[in-house]
Amino acid sequence: MKFKKRTHTCGELSELQIGESVVLNGWVDNRRDLGGVIFIDMRDRYGITQIVFEPTFNLQAHEDGKDLRSEYVISIEGTVRKRPEGTENVLLSTGFIDVMVEKITLLNHAVTPPFQIKDDLDVNEDLRLKYRYLDLRRSKMQKNMVMRHKVCQIARKYFDENSFLEVETPVLMKSTPEGARDFLVPSRLHKHKFYALPQSPQQYKQLLMVSGLDRYFQIVKCFRDEDLRADRQPEFTQIDVEMSFVDTEGVFEIVEGLVKQFYKEIKNYDLQLPLKRLPFKDAMEKYGSDKPNLKFDLEMVTLNDVFAASEFRVFKEAVENKGIITSLLAKGCGEYTRNQLDGLTDFVKKMGAGGLIWMRVKEDGLEAPIAKFLTDEEKQNIIDRTNAKPGDLVFILSGPKLKTLTIMGNLRLEMAKRMDIIPKNDIPALLWVTDFPLFEWDEETKRFYAMHHPFTSPDVDDIQYMESDPGRVKARAYDLVLDGNEIAGGSIRIHNSELQKLMFKALGISSEEAEEKFGQILNAFKFGAPPHGGIAFGLDRLVMLFAGESSIRDVMAFPKTSSGTSLMDDCPSFVDDHQLKDLHIKLR
RNA sequence: GGGGCUGUAGUUCAGUUGGUUAGAACGCCUGCCUGUCACGCAGGAGGCCGCGAGUUCGAGUCUCGUCGGCCCCGCCA
């Protein structure tokens, strides 16, 4: 089919081109046939231009224009004309001109789409996902794709300017059962053996440091076979970074520079550096989260000392079991009904809390179901420590430390929503969470796991406790948190094979097992590994937050459903028997 | 693995206590209309009420199961 190359896109014509002959290619967006004259909004990625079919201007074009329908693909030749006085559309950048059509070429028909290609139309997400290629025609989705592209380009430019090399790492690699579940790929050439898709290029980027590449980055797909969430997909993209001869400060400096650049170019916002830092312990105790949302002012207060000698059984147990008693002050919520309080009790119980203690603050003190178990001094201390005023509500939770703090942290977020104290402005609440524990105790398997990953360096002062008291060892690990979302995480790594062996030992991994699973990295470290560290951004999450979306699906071109399927191409799917035979796989 | 929400024209939804022929808006089709831009006006087509059992004289509505979607907890080094 013959058609002319476009002279302009649908987003760029203005009064500057009045009188010019132009060619536009694009889609029929909206059609307004007034009988004597037909207006069509012609759409492409760049915008919308109104084209006009008028019989007095061109009789044949007007005849042809009658047959056009939504989403037809067309090429038109015409003349740019200033719109008549009073018919300008100020909502469109091209709204001061029309293109009077002289010739129209129909490039393709289109059946009526399953949903209208409009931004303000509510469509169920499953339908959008099934027809993702149509969903992506909507300008909102195109804006998101453009923003994602911009974030990548800003990162590439920034890293390039700072001497980072973009290096590709393998997608087929060895399975490392520490951490998330791997996606496995069966090997045809090697019977009964499997590749794994990377959860992150962690080991490769460390090996690149051993190679002396000094500064590496990669915008890279990662895969984790875990249950999904609004901000979690089985395959996702990281901006992966690693640097040699740096400590925590060196990583922070580079990352903060990048984040500043993001805000400058995407939000036109001047981010003040350095960013706030908060040790993990404080984050947990004040906000009940390792990714605290500091957009609003609401802090938890630990009350263990207040109840150190309490006779109230619940508190007494918490103190004796080295648990925690934490409180949250809900200002002005003293009038909450019993029904509301029961709802909040259910809320915390669902997360595993034994119950929720609440106290209404009155002029003459505390009113609460548990008041009779507390001394006057304890009551007064609660008021003083939480800074409660009459009309307020105090929540108290007690139990095992991390679990209880986490539940209170969720209650904090819930109360912030109910109290409507989360500002809707664009000012980012960015901070570093630092000093994570190196190890995390797992009740189920009764052993320590690496909280970050097994290559994370311990705090130098804590190495002495790695065997005797692993729980108190702090890691040189850090997360970057934006408005309550973890957008990046990293650490200074171990670069010494002896320390790495000690780490594996502390994790209960035998030297044989370590050799088998991580032999390459232990071996590499013997050959002069430089001190190094790095970080990885969750690109999807970052773009989601920049775009103001609440799901990363809306910033991914072809995402999966929350059960990990693709409604568009219907995967995962069954495969032919001969494929399985090639792979030496028998299904049960 | 657990909890919650959800499924009715192409789309978004309404549908009363279980009761006649399941409605609205948008979209689609036809006709009229020369300055619309959510064009307007007139007319029309369009339904396996996700699927399967059950209760009932009678089920979109009640019960059970099942499939899909969304959100959360666990999980996510």
mmCIF file of N, CA and C in Angstrom, chain A residues 192-243:
data_model
loop_
_atom_site.group_PDB
_atom_site.id
_atom_site.type_symbol
_atom_site.label_atom_id
_atom_site.label_comp_id
_atom_site.label_asym_id
_atom_site.label_seq_id
_atom_site.Cartn_x
_atom_site.Cartn_y
_atom_site.Cartn_z
ATOM 1 N N HIS A 192 18.737 -33.923 33.282
ATOM 2 C CA HIS A 192 18.376 -33.767 34.691
ATOM 3 C C HIS A 192 19.007 -32.548 35.360
ATOM 4 N N LYS A 193 19.656 -31.705 34.557
ATOM 5 C CA LYS A 193 20.233 -30.490 35.136
ATOM 6 C C LYS A 193 19.408 -29.267 34.742
ATOM 7 N N PHE A 194 19.533 -28.244 35.560
ATOM 8 C CA PHE A 194 18.718 -27.043 35.360
ATOM 9 C C PHE A 194 19.556 -25.773 35.430
ATOM 10 N N TYR A 195 19.158 -24.810 34.627
ATOM 11 C CA TYR A 195 19.620 -23.440 34.827
ATOM 12 C C TYR A 195 18.607 -22.758 35.744
ATOM 13 N N ALA A 196 18.988 -21.622 36.289
ATOM 14 C CA ALA A 196 18.031 -20.775 37.005
ATOM 15 C C ALA A 196 18.078 -19.394 36.377
ATOM 16 N N LEU A 197 16.933 -18.708 36.427
ATOM 17 C CA LEU A 197 16.928 -17.307 36.017
ATOM 18 C C LEU A 197 17.360 -16.474 37.219
ATOM 19 N N PRO A 198 18.133 -15.423 36.998
ATOM 20 C CA PRO A 198 18.699 -14.671 38.128
ATOM 21 C C PRO A 198 17.639 -13.941 38.961
ATOM 22 N N GLN A 199 17.762 -14.051 40.274
ATOM 23 C CA GLN A 199 16.961 -13.218 41.179
ATOM 24 C C GLN A 199 17.543 -11.813 41.192
ATOM 25 N N SER A 200 18.831 -11.751 40.927
ATOM 26 C CA SER A 200 19.554 -10.501 40.698
ATOM 27 C C SER A 200 20.938 -10.915 40.206
ATOM 28 N N PRO A 201 21.670 -10.027 39.537
ATOM 29 C CA PRO A 201 22.996 -10.410 39.037
ATOM 30 C C PRO A 201 24.058 -10.272 40.124
ATOM 31 N N GLN A 202 23.677 -10.462 41.364
ATOM 32 C CA GLN A 202 24.533 -10.187 42.513
ATOM 33 C C GLN A 202 25.959 -10.731 42.374
ATOM 34 N N GLN A 203 26.056 -12.031 42.133
ATOM 35 C CA GLN A 203 27.399 -12.620 42.109
ATOM 36 C C GLN A 203 28.204 -12.127 40.917
ATOM 37 N N TYR A 204 27.523 -11.995 39.761
ATOM 38 C CA TYR A 204 28.255 -11.545 38.577
ATOM 39 C C TYR A 204 28.838 -10.149 38.772
ATOM 40 N N LYS A 205 28.047 -9.277 39.383
ATOM 41 C CA LYS A 205 28.551 -7.912 39.490
ATOM 42 C C LYS A 205 29.723 -7.851 40.477
ATOM 43 N N GLN A 206 29.705 -8.719 41.479
ATOM 44 C CA GLN A 206 30.844 -8.764 42.385
ATOM 45 C C GLN A 206 32.077 -9.315 41.665
ATOM 46 N N LEU A 207 31.842 -10.306 40.797
ATOM 47 C CA LEU A 207 32.962 -10.849 40.030
ATOM 48 C C LEU A 207 33.533 -9.796 39.078
ATOM 49 N N LEU A 208 32.669 -8.927 38.571
ATOM 50 C CA LEU A 208 33.152 -7.844 37.699
ATOM 51 C C LEU A 208 34.045 -6.882 38.479
ATOM 52 N N MET A 209 33.787 -6.765 39.782
ATOM 53 C CA MET A 209 34.658 -5.935 40.605
ATOM 54 C C MET A 209 36.019 -6.602 40.765
ATOM 55 N N VAL A 210 35.989 -7.932 40.938
ATOM 56 C CA VAL A 210 37.258 -8.663 41.013
ATOM 57 C C VAL A 210 38.026 -8.480 39.702
ATOM 58 N N SER A 211 37.258 -8.378 38.585
ATOM 59 C CA SER A 211 37.888 -8.185 37.276
ATOM 60 C C SER A 211 38.511 -6.815 37.111
ATOM 61 N N GLY A 212 38.198 -5.916 38.045
ATOM 62 C CA GLY A 212 38.772 -4.584 37.934
ATOM 63 C C GLY A 212 37.973 -3.644 37.048
ATOM 64 N N LEU A 213 36.703 -3.973 36.773
ATOM 65 C CA LEU A 213 35.897 -3.053 35.974
ATOM 66 C C LEU A 213 35.517 -1.797 36.760
ATOM 67 N N ASP A 214 35.726 -1.865 38.045
ATOM 68 C CA ASP A 214 35.668 -0.708 38.942
ATOM 69 C C ASP A 214 34.263 -0.147 39.183
ATOM 70 N N ARG A 215 33.560 0.180 38.111
ATOM 71 C CA ARG A 215 32.210 0.721 38.291
ATOM 72 C C ARG A 215 31.297 0.099 37.247
ATOM 73 N N TYR A 216 30.249 -0.559 37.706
ATOM 74 C CA TYR A 216 29.345 -1.285 36.809
ATOM 75 C C TYR A 216 27.920 -0.849 37.054
ATOM 76 N N PHE A 217 27.138 -0.800 35.984
ATOM 77 C CA PHE A 217 25.685 -0.717 36.164
ATOM 78 C C PHE A 217 25.011 -1.508 35.061
ATOM 79 N N GLN A 218 23.756 -1.847 35.283
ATOM 80 C CA GLN A 218 22.996 -2.571 34.281
ATOM 81 C C GLN A 218 21.521 -2.364 34.586
ATOM 82 N N ILE A 219 20.738 -2.133 33.529
ATOM 83 C CA ILE A 219 19.280 -2.111 33.684
ATOM 84 C C ILE A 219 18.828 -3.495 33.286
ATOM 85 N N VAL A 220 18.433 -4.282 34.275
ATOM 86 C CA VAL A 220 18.420 -5.732 34.061
ATOM 87 C C VAL A 220 17.152 -6.393 34.601
ATOM 88 N N LYS A 221 16.662 -7.379 33.847
ATOM 89 C CA LYS A 221 15.512 -8.163 34.280
ATOM 90 C C LYS A 221 15.935 -9.146 35.369
ATOM 91 N N CYS A 222 15.103 -9.247 36.412
ATOM 92 C CA CYS A 222 15.331 -10.209 37.471
ATOM 93 C C CYS A 222 14.056 -11.026 37.663
ATOM 94 N N PHE A 223 14.217 -12.203 38.247
ATOM 95 C CA PHE A 223 13.093 -13.139 38.333
ATOM 96 C C PHE A 223 12.997 -13.744 39.731
ATOM 97 N N ARG A 224 11.821 -13.700 40.314
ATOM 98 C CA ARG A 224 11.623 -14.353 41.610
ATOM 99 C C ARG A 224 10.287 -15.082 41.606
ATOM 100 N N ASP A 225 10.342 -16.342 41.952
ATOM 101 C CA ASP A 225 9.132 -17.164 41.898
ATOM 102 C C ASP A 225 8.425 -17.152 43.257
ATOM 103 N N GLU A 226 7.919 -15.990 43.607
ATOM 104 C CA GLU A 226 7.191 -15.845 44.872
ATOM 105 C C GLU A 226 5.811 -15.272 44.594
ATOM 106 N N ASP A 227 4.951 -15.259 45.623
ATOM 107 C CA ASP A 227 3.603 -14.731 45.430
ATOM 108 C C ASP A 227 3.653 -13.229 45.154
ATOM 109 N N LEU A 228 2.683 -12.774 44.378
ATOM 110 C CA LEU A 228 2.747 -11.410 43.859
ATOM 111 C C LEU A 228 1.928 -10.426 44.701
ATOM 112 N N ARG A 229 2.191 -9.165 44.450
ATOM 113 C CA ARG A 229 1.475 -8.059 45.080
ATOM 114 C C ARG A 229 1.306 -6.958 44.044
ATOM 115 N N ALA A 230 0.657 -5.874 44.465
ATOM 116 C CA ALA A 230 0.501 -4.739 43.548
ATOM 117 C C ALA A 230 1.861 -4.194 43.121
ATOM 118 N N ASP A 231 2.869 -4.342 43.987
ATOM 119 C CA ASP A 231 4.193 -3.821 43.633
ATOM 120 C C ASP A 231 5.221 -4.939 43.466
ATOM 121 N N ARG A 232 4.720 -6.154 43.134
ATOM 122 C CA ARG A 232 5.645 -7.272 42.952
ATOM 123 C C ARG A 232 5.219 -8.130 41.773
ATOM 124 N N GLN A 233 6.121 -8.321 40.823
ATOM 125 C CA GLN A 233 5.864 -9.142 39.653
ATOM 126 C C GLN A 233 6.924 -10.231 39.592
ATOM 127 N N PRO A 234 6.609 -11.360 38.928
ATOM 128 C CA PRO A 234 7.609 -12.444 38.875
ATOM 129 C C PRO A 234 8.864 -12.034 38.114
ATOM 130 N N GLU A 235 8.696 -11.209 37.081
ATOM 131 C CA GLU A 235 9.883 -10.644 36.436
ATOM 132 C C GLU A 235 9.790 -9.136 36.545
ATOM 133 N N PHE A 236 10.887 -8.537 36.908
ATOM 134 C CA PHE A 236 10.887 -7.103 37.149
ATOM 135 C C PHE A 236 12.274 -6.575 36.779
ATOM 136 N N THR A 237 12.411 -5.269 36.816
ATOM 137 C CA THR A 237 13.660 -4.674 36.336
ATOM 138 C C THR A 237 14.379 -3.934 37.454
ATOM 139 N N GLN A 238 15.670 -4.170 37.531
ATOM 140 C CA GLN A 238 16.499 -3.464 38.492
ATOM 141 C C GLN A 238 17.465 -2.537 37.764
ATOM 142 N N ILE A 239 17.731 -1.393 38.384
ATOM 143 C CA ILE A 239 18.912 -0.626 37.981
ATOM 144 C C ILE A 239 19.993 -1.088 38.943
ATOM 145 N N ASP A 240 20.889 -1.903 38.432
ATOM 146 C CA ASP A 240 21.837 -2.620 39.270
ATOM 147 C C ASP A 240 23.195 -1.907 39.232
ATOM 148 N N VAL A 241 23.779 -1.694 40.392
ATOM 149 C CA VAL A 241 24.993 -0.876 40.486
ATOM 150 C C VAL A 241 26.016 -1.542 41.400
ATOM 151 N N GLU A 242 27.287 -1.492 41.022
ATOM 152 C CA GLU A 242 28.346 -1.966 41.905
ATOM 153 C C GLU A 242 29.597 -1.111 41.699
ATOM 154 N N MET A 243 30.308 -0.833 42.793
ATOM 155 C CA MET A 243 31.481 0.041 42.728
ATOM 156 C C MET A 243 32.605 -0.531 43.581
#
